[in-house]
Amino acid sequence: MAHPSRRRFLHSLGAGAAASLVGAPWLHACGLSGTTAAAAPDATDGRPPLRLAPSLTPAGITLTAAPGTADHGSTSAPAWLINGSLPSPTLRIRRGDRFQVEMRNQLPQDLILHWHGWSPPALMDGHPRLAVAPGGRYAYDFTVSEQPGTYWYHSHTHMRTGEQTYRGIAGLLLVSDPAEEALHLPTGTRELPLILQDRRLDAAGTPVYSPVGPAMMAGVQGSAPFVNGVHQPFLDAETALYRLRLLNGANARVMRLARSDGEPLVLIGGDGGFLPAPLALPFIDLAPAERADVLLDLRGRRAGDRVMLRSVEFAIPGTMGFMGGMNRQGQALDLLEFRITRQVNDPAVIPTRLPAPMLPDAEDAVRERRFRFDSMMMSHTINGRAFEMDRMDVTVPFGETELWTFENPSAFPHPVHLHATHFRVLSRTGGRGAVLPWETGAKDTVLLWPQETVQVVVRFTRERGRFLMHCHNLEHEDMGMMANVEVT
Ligand code: C2O
Ligand code: CU
Ligand code: CU
């Protein structure tokens, strides 16, 4: 099952897992050592408290998208909200249950919602041709048969996905099942759904969406860290084990997540469910749309300590030069500060084995395809073509295993996303030259830094019909780095 190139990363929880990451020069992360948990009071004391989105069961509910006002902690500002909430409500569902949601569009633009990481029938998937006009409605009704895991939903409107998602149309989807419940992972106040984003703020502290100039090439990025729509929040925490359901909900920014106290993050799941076993990692890279299910163990800390979940500074892999310099990737962002206020005795146990989904095997592949994700001269294309709504770009036979190779000859990172399936990342050549530990489970999005080529094993076994493949840099997607994929 395991491929040799990947086997060395597949350590179970223990010292070996973290140690295996040391040594590759590009893996060097700044700020991982030498910081202590107990910080003196400083500017961060002005932080607002973290907010969690309301949690809903999507069984006969309405999701109404409308303009409103969002409380960002430091300021209030106009935003686009679903049911008045930023972020959009967290939808929790059990595997096998019926998902019945009516979307109402009260925005001044067309809108359609997509359930990222799920494989619903094609007409339920939020293809941009299904967008409804202002005042319109769309009824979603299907059975959720996804693996237990962390998924999300967001706008998928043609050429407006970047703007609508940035303004607030994005929320988490959490799927559970009995196998997950048997793990007794942290729940209640110790399970935190967290949407990580960056924003550019104007002088009044209002997020600005402005995909012009360099942002047309690099995507929209900002230097202000937001978690669940709150600017640089904190959370009062206990000396306990926490489960973080992390989504990189940024339009364009790649994050390198780490703890400020040098302790590892314990990764238990990714895009499409659990890993086979937990991995203790010094940091986890998360590109836009990727998810990480992480255990944050604060039991070694004491009341008064502070632990920052941050995106640490990193050097951009691949070639640099003028275009690479336009990337604006790699700056540090302090995301969420855990303030340990209470000493408790938490007997939670970190499982040693996890119920990981089956993935297709390269040995079964009957076909190969290649896709070149290129950005040049203000255009973003796949195999030289920009998206056209009614042109079928890829036709895939249902149920057949294929090898898909993604190439990035450009100066910008491309997180490549497939609808309606999950895939196994087989290899990466160029750039970082390896499959990374956080890419070893079921994936629906995989990051290509400049000059990287990534091969995945993919099989569509869920639904027939018209789906999509695209770059999840939302400005790239809106400018055409997207293709229709028909499963027949
Ligand atoms: Cu989150 Cu078509 O994607
Ligand atoms: Cu998707
Ligand atoms: Cu891209």
CSV table of N, CA and C and ligand atoms in Angstrom, one decimal, residues 114-118 125 152 154 156 289 291 417-420 444-445 468 470 472, ligand 2:
chain,number,residue,atom,x,y,z
A,114,HIS,N,-21.1,26.0,-2.9
A,114,HIS,CA,-20.4,24.7,-3.1
A,114,HIS,C,-20.0,24.1,-1.8
A,115,TRP,N,-20.1,22.8,-1.7
A,115,TRP,CA,-19.8,22.0,-0.5
A,115,TRP,C,-18.4,21.4,-0.7
A,116,HIS,N,-17.4,22.1,-0.4
A,116,HIS,CA,-16.0,21.7,-0.8
A,116,HIS,C,-15.6,20.4,0.0
A,117,GLY,N,-15.2,19.4,-0.8
A,117,GLY,CA,-14.7,18.2,-0.3
A,117,GLY,C,-15.7,17.1,-0.3
A,118,TRP,N,-17.0,17.5,-0.6
A,118,TRP,CA,-18.1,16.5,-0.7
A,118,TRP,C,-18.2,16.1,-2.1
A,125,ASP,N,-23.8,20.4,-6.5
A,125,ASP,CA,-22.3,20.7,-6.3
A,125,ASP,C,-22.0,22.1,-6.3
A,152,TRP,N,-15.8,22.3,4.0
A,152,TRP,CA,-16.3,23.7,4.1
A,152,TRP,C,-17.2,24.0,2.9
A,154,HIS,N,-18.6,27.4,0.4
A,154,HIS,CA,-18.2,28.8,0.1
A,154,HIS,C,-18.9,29.1,-1.3
A,156,HIS,N,-19.4,29.9,-5.1
A,156,HIS,CA,-18.7,29.4,-6.3
A,156,HIS,C,-19.2,30.1,-7.6
A,289,ALA,N,-7.9,26.5,1.1
A,289,ALA,CA,-8.8,25.4,1.0
A,289,ALA,C,-8.4,24.1,1.6
A,291,ARG,N,-7.5,21.6,4.7
A,291,ARG,CA,-7.9,21.5,6.1
A,291,ARG,C,-6.9,20.6,6.9
A,417,HIS,N,-7.3,21.9,-6.9
A,417,HIS,CA,-8.5,21.3,-6.3
A,417,HIS,C,-9.3,20.5,-7.3
A,418,LEU,N,-9.8,19.4,-6.9
A,418,LEU,CA,-10.7,18.6,-7.7
A,418,LEU,C,-12.0,18.5,-6.9
A,419,HIS,N,-13.1,18.6,-7.6
A,419,HIS,CA,-14.4,18.4,-7.1
A,419,HIS,C,-14.7,16.9,-7.2
A,420,ALA,N,-15.7,16.4,-6.4
A,420,ALA,CA,-16.3,15.1,-6.5
A,420,ALA,C,-15.5,13.9,-6.3
A,444,ASP,N,-8.2,16.7,-1.3
A,444,ASP,CA,-8.9,17.2,-2.5
A,444,ASP,C,-8.3,18.5,-3.0
A,445,THR,N,-7.2,18.9,-2.3
A,445,THR,CA,-6.5,20.1,-2.7
A,445,THR,C,-5.0,19.8,-2.5
A,468,LEU,N,-15.8,20.1,-11.5
A,468,LEU,CA,-14.7,21.1,-11.8
A,468,LEU,C,-13.3,20.7,-11.3
A,470,HIS,N,-9.9,23.2,-10.4
A,470,HIS,CA,-9.4,24.5,-10.5
A,470,HIS,C,-8.3,24.8,-9.5
A,472,HIS,N,-7.2,26.9,-6.3
A,472,HIS,CA,-8.0,27.5,-5.2
A,472,HIS,C,-7.4,28.8,-4.7
B,2,CU,CU,-14.6,22.0,-4.1
